[in-house]
Coordinates of N, CA and C and ligand atoms in Angstrom, one line a residue:
X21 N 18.7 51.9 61.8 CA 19.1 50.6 62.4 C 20.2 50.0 61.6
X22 N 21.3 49.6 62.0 CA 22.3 49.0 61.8 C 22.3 47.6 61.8
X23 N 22.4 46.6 61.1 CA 22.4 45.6 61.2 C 23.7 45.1 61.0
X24 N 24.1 44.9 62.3 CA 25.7 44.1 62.7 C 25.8 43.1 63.9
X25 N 27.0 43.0 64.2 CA 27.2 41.6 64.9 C 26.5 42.4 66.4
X26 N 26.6 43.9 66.8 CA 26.5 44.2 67.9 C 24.7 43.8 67.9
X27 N 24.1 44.3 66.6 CA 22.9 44.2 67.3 C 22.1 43.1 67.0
X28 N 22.6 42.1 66.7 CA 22.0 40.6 67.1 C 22.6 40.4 68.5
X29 N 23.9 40.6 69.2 CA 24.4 40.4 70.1 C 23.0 40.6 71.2
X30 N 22.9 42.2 71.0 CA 21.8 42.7 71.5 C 20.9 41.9 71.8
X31 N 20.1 41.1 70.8 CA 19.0 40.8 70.9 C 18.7 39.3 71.5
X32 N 20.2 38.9 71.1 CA 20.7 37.5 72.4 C 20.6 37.7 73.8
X33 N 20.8 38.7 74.2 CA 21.1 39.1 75.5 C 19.7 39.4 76.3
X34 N 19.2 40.3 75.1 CA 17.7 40.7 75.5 C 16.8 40.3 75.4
X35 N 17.4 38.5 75.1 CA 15.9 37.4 74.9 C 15.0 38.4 74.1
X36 N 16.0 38.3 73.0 CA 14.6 39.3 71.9 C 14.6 38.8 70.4
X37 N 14.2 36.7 70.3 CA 14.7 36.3 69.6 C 13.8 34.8 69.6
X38 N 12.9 36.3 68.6 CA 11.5 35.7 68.2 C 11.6 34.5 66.8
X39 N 12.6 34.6 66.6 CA 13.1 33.7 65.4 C 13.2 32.0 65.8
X40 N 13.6 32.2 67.1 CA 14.1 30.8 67.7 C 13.5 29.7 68.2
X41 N 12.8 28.8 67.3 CA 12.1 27.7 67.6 C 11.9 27.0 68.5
X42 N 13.2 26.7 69.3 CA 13.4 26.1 70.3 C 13.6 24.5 70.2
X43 N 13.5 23.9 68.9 CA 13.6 22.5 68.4 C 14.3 22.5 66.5
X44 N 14.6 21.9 66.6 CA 14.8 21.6 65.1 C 13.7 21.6 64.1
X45 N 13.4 22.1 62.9 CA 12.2 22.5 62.7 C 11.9 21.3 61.8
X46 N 10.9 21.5 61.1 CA 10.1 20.1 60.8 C 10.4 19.7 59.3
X47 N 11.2 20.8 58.5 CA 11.1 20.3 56.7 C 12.7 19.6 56.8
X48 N 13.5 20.7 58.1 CA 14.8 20.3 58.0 C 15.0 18.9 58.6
X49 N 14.2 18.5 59.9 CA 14.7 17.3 60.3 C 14.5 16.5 59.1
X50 N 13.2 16.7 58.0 CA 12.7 16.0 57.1 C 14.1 15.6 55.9
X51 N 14.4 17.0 55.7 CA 15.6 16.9 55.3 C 16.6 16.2 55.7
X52 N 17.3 16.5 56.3 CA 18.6 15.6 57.2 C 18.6 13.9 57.0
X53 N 17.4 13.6 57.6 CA 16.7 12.6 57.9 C 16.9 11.8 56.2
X54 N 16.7 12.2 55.2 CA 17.6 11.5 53.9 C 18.4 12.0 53.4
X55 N 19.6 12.3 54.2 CA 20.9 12.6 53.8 C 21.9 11.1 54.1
X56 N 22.3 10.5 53.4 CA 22.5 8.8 54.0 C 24.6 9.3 54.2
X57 N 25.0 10.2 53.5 CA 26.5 10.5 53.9 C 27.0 11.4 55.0
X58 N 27.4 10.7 56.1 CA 27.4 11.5 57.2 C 29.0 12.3 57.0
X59 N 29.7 11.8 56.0 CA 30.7 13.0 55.9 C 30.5 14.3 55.2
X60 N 29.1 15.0 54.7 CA 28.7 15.7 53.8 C 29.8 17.1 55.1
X61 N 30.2 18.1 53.9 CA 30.9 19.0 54.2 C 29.5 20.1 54.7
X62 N 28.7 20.2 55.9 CA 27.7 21.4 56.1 C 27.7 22.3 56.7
X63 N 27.4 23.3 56.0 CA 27.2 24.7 57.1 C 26.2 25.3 57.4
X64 N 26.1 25.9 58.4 CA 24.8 26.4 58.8 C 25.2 28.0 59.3
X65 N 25.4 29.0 58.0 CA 25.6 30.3 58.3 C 24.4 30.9 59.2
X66 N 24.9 32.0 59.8 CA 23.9 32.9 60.5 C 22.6 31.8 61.5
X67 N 23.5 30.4 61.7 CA 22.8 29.2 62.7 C 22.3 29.9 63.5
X68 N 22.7 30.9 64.4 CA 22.2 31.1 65.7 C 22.2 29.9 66.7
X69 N 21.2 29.8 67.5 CA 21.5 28.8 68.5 C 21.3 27.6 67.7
X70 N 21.1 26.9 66.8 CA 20.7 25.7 66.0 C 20.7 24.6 66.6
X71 N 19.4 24.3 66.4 CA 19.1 23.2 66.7 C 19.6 22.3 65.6
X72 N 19.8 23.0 64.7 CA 19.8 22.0 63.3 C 21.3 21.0 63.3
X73 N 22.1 22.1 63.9 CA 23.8 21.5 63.8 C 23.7 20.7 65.3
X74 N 22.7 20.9 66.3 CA 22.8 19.9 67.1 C 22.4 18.8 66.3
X75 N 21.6 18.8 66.1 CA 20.5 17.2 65.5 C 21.5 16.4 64.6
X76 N 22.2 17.8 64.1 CA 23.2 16.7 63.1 C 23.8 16.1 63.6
X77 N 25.1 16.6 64.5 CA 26.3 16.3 65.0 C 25.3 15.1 66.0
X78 N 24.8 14.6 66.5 CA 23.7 13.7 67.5 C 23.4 12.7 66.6
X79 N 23.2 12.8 65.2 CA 23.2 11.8 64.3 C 24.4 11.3 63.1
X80 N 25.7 12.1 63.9 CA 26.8 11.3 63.8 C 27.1 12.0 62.1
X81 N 26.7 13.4 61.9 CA 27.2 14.0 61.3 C 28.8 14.1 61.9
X82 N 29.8 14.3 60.8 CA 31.1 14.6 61.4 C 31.9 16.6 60.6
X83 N 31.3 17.0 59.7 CA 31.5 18.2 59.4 C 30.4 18.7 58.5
X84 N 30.5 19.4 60.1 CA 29.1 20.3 60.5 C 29.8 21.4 61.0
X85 N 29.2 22.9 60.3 CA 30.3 24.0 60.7 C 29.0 24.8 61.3
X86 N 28.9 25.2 62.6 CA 27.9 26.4 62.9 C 28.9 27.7 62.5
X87 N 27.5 29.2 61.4 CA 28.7 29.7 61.7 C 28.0 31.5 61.9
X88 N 28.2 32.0 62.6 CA 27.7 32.9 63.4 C 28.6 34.6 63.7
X89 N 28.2 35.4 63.9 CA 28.6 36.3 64.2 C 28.5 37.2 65.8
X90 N 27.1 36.4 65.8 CA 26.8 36.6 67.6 C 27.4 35.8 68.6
X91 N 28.6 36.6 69.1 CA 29.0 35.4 70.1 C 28.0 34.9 71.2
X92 N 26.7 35.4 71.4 CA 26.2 34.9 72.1 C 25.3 33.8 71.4
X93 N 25.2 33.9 70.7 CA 24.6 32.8 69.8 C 25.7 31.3 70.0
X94 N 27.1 31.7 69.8 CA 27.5 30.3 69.7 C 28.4 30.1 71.3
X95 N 27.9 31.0 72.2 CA 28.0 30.8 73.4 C 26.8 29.4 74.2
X96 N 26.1 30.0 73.6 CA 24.7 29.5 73.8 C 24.7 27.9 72.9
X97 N 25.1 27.9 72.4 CA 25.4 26.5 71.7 C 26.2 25.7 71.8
X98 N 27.7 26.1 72.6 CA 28.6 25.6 72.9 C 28.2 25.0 74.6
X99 N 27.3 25.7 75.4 CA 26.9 25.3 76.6 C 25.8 24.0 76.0
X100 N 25.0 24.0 74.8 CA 23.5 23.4 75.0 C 24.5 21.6 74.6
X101 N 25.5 22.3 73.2 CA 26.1 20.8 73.0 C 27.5 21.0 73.5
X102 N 28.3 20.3 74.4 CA 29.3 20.6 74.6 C 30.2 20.0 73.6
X103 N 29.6 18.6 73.1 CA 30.6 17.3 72.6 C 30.9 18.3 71.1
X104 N 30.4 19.4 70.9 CA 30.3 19.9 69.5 C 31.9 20.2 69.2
X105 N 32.6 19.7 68.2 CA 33.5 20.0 67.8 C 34.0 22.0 67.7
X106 N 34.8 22.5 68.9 CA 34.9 23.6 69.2 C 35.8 24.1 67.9
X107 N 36.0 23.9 67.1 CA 36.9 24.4 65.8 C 35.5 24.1 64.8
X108 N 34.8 23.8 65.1 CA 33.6 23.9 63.8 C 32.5 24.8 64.2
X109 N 33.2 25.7 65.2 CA 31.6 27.1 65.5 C 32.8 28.0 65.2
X110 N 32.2 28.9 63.7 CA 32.7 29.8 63.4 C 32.3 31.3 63.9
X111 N 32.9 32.2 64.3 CA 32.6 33.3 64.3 C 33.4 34.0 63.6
X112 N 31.9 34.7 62.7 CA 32.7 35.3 61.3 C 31.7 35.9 60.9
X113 N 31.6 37.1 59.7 CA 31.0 37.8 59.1 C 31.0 36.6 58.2
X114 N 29.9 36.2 57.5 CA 29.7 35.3 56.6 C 29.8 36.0 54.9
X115 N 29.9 36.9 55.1 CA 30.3 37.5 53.4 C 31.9 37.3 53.6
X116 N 32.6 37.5 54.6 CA 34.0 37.2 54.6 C 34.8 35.7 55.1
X117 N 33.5 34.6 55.2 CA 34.0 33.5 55.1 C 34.4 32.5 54.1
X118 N 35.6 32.2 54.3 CA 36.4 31.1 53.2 C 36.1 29.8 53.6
X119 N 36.1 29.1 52.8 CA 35.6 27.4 52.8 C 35.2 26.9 51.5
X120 N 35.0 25.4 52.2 CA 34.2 24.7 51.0 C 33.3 23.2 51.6
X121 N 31.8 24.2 51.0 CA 30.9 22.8 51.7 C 30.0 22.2 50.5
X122 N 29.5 20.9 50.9 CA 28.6 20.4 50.2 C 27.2 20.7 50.2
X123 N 27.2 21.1 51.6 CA 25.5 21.6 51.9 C 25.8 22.9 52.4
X124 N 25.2 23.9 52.0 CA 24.6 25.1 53.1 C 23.0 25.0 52.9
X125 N 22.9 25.5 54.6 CA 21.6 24.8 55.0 C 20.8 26.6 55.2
X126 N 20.1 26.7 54.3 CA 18.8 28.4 55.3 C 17.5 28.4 56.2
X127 N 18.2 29.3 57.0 CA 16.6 29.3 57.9 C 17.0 30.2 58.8
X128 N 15.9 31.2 58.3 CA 16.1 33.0 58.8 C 17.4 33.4 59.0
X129 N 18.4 33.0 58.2 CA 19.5 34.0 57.8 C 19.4 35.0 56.6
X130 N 18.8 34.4 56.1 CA 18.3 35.3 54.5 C 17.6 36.4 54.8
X131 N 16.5 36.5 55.7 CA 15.4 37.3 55.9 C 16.1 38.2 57.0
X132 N 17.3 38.0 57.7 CA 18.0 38.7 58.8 C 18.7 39.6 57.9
X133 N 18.8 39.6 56.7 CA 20.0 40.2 56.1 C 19.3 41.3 55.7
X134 N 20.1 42.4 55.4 CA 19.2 43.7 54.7 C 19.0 43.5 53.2
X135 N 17.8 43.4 52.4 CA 17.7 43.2 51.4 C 18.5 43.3 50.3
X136 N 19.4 44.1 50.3 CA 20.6 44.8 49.4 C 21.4 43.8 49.5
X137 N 21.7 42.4 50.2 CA 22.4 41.8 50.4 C 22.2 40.6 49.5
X138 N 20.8 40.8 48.9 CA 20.6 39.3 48.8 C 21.0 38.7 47.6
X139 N 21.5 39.5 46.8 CA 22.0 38.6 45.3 C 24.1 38.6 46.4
X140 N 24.0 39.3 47.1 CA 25.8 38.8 47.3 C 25.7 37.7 48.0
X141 N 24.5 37.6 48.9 CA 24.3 36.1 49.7 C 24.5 35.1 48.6
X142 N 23.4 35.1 47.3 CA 23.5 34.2 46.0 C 24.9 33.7 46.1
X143 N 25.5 34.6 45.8 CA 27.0 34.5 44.8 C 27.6 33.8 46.2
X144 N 27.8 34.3 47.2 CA 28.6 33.9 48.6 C 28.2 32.6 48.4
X145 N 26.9 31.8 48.8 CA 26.5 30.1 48.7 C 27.5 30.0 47.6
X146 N 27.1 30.4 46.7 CA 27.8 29.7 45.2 C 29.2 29.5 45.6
X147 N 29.8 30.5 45.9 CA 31.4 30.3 45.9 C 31.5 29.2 47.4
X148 N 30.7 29.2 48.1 CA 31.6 28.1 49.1 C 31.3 26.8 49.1
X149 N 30.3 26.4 48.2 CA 30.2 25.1 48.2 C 30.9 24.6 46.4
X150 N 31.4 23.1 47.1 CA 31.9 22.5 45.9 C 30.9 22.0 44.9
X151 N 32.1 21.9 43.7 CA 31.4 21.4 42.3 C 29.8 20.2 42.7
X152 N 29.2 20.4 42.7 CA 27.9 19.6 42.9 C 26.9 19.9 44.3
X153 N 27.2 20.9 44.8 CA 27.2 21.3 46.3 C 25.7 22.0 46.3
X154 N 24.7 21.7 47.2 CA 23.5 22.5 47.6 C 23.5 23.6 48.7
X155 N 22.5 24.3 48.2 CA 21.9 25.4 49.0 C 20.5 24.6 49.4
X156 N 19.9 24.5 50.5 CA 18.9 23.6 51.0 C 18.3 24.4 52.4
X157 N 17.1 24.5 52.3 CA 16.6 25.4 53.5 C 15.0 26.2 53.0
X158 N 14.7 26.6 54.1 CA 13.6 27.6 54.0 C 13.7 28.9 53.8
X159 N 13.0 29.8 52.8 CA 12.8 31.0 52.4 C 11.5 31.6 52.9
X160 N 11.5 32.4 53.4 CA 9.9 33.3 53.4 C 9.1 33.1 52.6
X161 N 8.2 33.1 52.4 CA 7.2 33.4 51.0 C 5.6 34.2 51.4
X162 N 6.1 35.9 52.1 CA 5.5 36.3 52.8 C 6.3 37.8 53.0
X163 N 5.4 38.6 52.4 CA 5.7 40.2 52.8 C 6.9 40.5 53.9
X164 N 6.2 39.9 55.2 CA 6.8 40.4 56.4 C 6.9 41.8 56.8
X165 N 8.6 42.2 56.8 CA 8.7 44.1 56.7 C 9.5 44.6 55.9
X166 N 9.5 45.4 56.2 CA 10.2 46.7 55.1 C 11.0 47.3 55.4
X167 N 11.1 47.3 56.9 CA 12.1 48.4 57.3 C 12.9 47.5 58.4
X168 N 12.8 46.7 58.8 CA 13.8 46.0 59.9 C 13.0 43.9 60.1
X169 N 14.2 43.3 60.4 CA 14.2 42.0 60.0 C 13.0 41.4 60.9
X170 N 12.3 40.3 60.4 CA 12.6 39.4 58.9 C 11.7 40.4 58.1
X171 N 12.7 40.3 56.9 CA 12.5 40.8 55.7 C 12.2 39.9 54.8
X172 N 10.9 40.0 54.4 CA 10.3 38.8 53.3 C 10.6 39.5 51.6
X173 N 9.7 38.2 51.1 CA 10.1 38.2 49.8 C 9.1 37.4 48.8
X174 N 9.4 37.3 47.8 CA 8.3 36.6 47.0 C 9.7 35.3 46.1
X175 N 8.8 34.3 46.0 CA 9.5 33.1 45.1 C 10.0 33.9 43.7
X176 N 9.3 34.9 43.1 CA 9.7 35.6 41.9 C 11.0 36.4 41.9
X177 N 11.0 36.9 42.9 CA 12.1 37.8 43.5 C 13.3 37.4 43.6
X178 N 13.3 35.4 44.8 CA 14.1 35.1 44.8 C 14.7 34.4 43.3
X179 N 14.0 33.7 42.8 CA 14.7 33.4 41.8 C 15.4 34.1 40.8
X180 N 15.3 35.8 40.9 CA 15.9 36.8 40.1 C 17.7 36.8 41.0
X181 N 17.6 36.5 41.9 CA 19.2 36.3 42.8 C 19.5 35.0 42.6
X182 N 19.0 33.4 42.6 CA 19.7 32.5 42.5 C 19.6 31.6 41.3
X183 N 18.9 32.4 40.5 CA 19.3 31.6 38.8 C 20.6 32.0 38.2
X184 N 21.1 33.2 38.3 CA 22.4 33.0 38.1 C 23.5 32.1 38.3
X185 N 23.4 31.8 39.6 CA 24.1 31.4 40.2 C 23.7 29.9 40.6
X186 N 22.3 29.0 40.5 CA 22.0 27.7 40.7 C 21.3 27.5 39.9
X187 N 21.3 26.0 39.8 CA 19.6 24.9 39.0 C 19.1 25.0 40.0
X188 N 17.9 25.5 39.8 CA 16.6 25.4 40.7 C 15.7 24.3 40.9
X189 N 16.5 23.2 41.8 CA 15.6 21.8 41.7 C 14.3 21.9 42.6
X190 N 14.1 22.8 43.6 CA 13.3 22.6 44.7 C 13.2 24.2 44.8
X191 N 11.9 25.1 44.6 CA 11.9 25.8 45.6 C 10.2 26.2 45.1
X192 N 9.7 25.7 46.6 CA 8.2 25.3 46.1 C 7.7 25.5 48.0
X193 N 6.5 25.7 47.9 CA 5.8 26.0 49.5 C 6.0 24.9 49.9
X194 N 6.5 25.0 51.4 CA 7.1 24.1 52.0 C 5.5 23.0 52.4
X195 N 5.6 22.0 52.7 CA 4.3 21.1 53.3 C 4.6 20.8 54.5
X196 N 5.4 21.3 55.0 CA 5.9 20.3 56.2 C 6.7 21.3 57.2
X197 N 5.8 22.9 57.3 CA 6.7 24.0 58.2 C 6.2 23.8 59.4
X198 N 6.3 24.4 60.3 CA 5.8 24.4 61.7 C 4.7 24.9 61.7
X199 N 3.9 25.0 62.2 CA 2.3 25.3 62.4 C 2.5 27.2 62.3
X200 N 3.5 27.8 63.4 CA 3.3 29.4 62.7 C 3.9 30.0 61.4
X201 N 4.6 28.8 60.9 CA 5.0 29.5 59.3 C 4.7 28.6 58.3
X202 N 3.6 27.8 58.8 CA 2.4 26.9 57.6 C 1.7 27.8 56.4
X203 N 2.8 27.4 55.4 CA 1.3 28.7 54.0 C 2.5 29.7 53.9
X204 N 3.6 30.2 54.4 CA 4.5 31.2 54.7 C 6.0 30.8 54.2
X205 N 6.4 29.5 53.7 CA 7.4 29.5 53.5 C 7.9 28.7 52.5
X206 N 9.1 28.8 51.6 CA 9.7 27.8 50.6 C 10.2 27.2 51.1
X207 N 10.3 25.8 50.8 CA 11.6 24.7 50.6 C 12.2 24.6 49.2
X208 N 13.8 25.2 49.7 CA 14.9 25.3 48.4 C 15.3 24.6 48.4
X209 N 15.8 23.9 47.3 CA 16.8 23.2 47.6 C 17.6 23.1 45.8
X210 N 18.5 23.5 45.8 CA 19.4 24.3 44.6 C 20.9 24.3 44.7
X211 N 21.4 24.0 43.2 CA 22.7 23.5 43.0 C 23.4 23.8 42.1
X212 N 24.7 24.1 42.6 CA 25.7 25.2 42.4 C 25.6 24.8 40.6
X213 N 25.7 25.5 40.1 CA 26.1 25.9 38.6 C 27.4 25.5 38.4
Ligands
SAM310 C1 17.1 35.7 62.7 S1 18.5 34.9 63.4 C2 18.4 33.2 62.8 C3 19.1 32.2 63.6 C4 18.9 30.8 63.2 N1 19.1 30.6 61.8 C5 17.5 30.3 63.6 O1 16.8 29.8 62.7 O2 17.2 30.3 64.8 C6 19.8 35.6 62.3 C7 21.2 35.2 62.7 O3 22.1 35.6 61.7 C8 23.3 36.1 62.3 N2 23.9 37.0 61.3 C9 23.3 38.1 60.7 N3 24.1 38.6 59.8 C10 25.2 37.9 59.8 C11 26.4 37.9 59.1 N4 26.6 38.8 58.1 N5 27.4 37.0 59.3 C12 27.2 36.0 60.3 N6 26.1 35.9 61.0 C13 25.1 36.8 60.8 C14 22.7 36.8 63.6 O4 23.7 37.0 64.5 C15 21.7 35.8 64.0 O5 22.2 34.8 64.9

């Protein structure tokens, strides 16, 4: 199995996208919800349909980047919010995107990624956000699989990929996940070195 832009495309297509909550999820609204600077620079790699960059840009967030590789992903988001600033939905390989944010936001991009990826993911957050800039989001904290996504992980694991590269202010079992990944997941929240 290949894991590329064609076969998420795939799995857009094929309503095969068991990941997708269908609302904003519950640590992140928590999140957002005391963020008091609505110019904060945010991105939301491997967003998929996001609810999250809706909720933002609806509460008067102004740079908010969705950023994606499945065009059907930001097809699908461009129909749900139209008002959404069309130069802020990236389509891009996210190891080959340039920028610079104050927040990147996770949630099941990490676990989409093939394991081998995950200390370049590390270093990638690092390099795009500015001097004082967070990584903020949910991690797995749960087996999962082995051989095709989501690919879980253990808290020990990840902190072997983002101590290099962050202070680990927050990454502790989330209290506040959605009822099917209650007991199953971290809230990170970690800043750039
Ligand atoms: C499991 S989905 C998660 C979507 C969204 N975060 C959510 O919670 O609903 C993973 C997403 O990451 C995207 N993706 C995977 N690898 C990527 C990469 N290297 N660059 C950009 N997007 C990527 C896929 O197209 C897919 O939309």
């Amino acid at each position: 199995m290949k894991l590329n832009a064609a076969y998420w495309s795939d799995r857009y297509r094929n309503r095969d996208t068991g990941w997708d909550i269908g609302y904003i999820s519950t640590p992140l609204k928590a999140y957002f919800d005391q963020l008091a600077d609505t110019s904060l620079r945010i991105l939301l790699p491997g967003g998929g349909n996001s609810y999250e960059a809706e909720y933002l840009h609806t509460r008067g967030f102004t740079q908010v980047f969705l950023l994606d590789y499945a065009q059907e992903a930001l097809d699908n988001f461009q129909a749900r919010v139209p008002g959404f600033p069309e130069a802020h939905l990236i389509k891009e390989d996210f190891f080959h995107h340039r920028g610079t944010y104050d927040r990147i936001i996770e949630q099941t991009f990490f676990c989409a990624l093939a394991p081998s990826l995950r200390s370049a993911y590390a270093k990638k957050c690092h390099d795009l956000l500015a001097r004082g800039g967070k990584l903020a989001g949910l991690l797995f904290d749960d087996p999962l699989n082995a051989d095709r996504p989501p690919f879980g992980g253990t808290r020990e694991e990840y902190m072997e990929y983002f101590r290099p590269y962050f202070d680990i202010q927050q990454m502790e079992k989330a209290y506040n996940s959605i009822p099917p990944r209650a007991g199953r997941e971290l809230f990170i929240k970690i800043e750039k070195k």
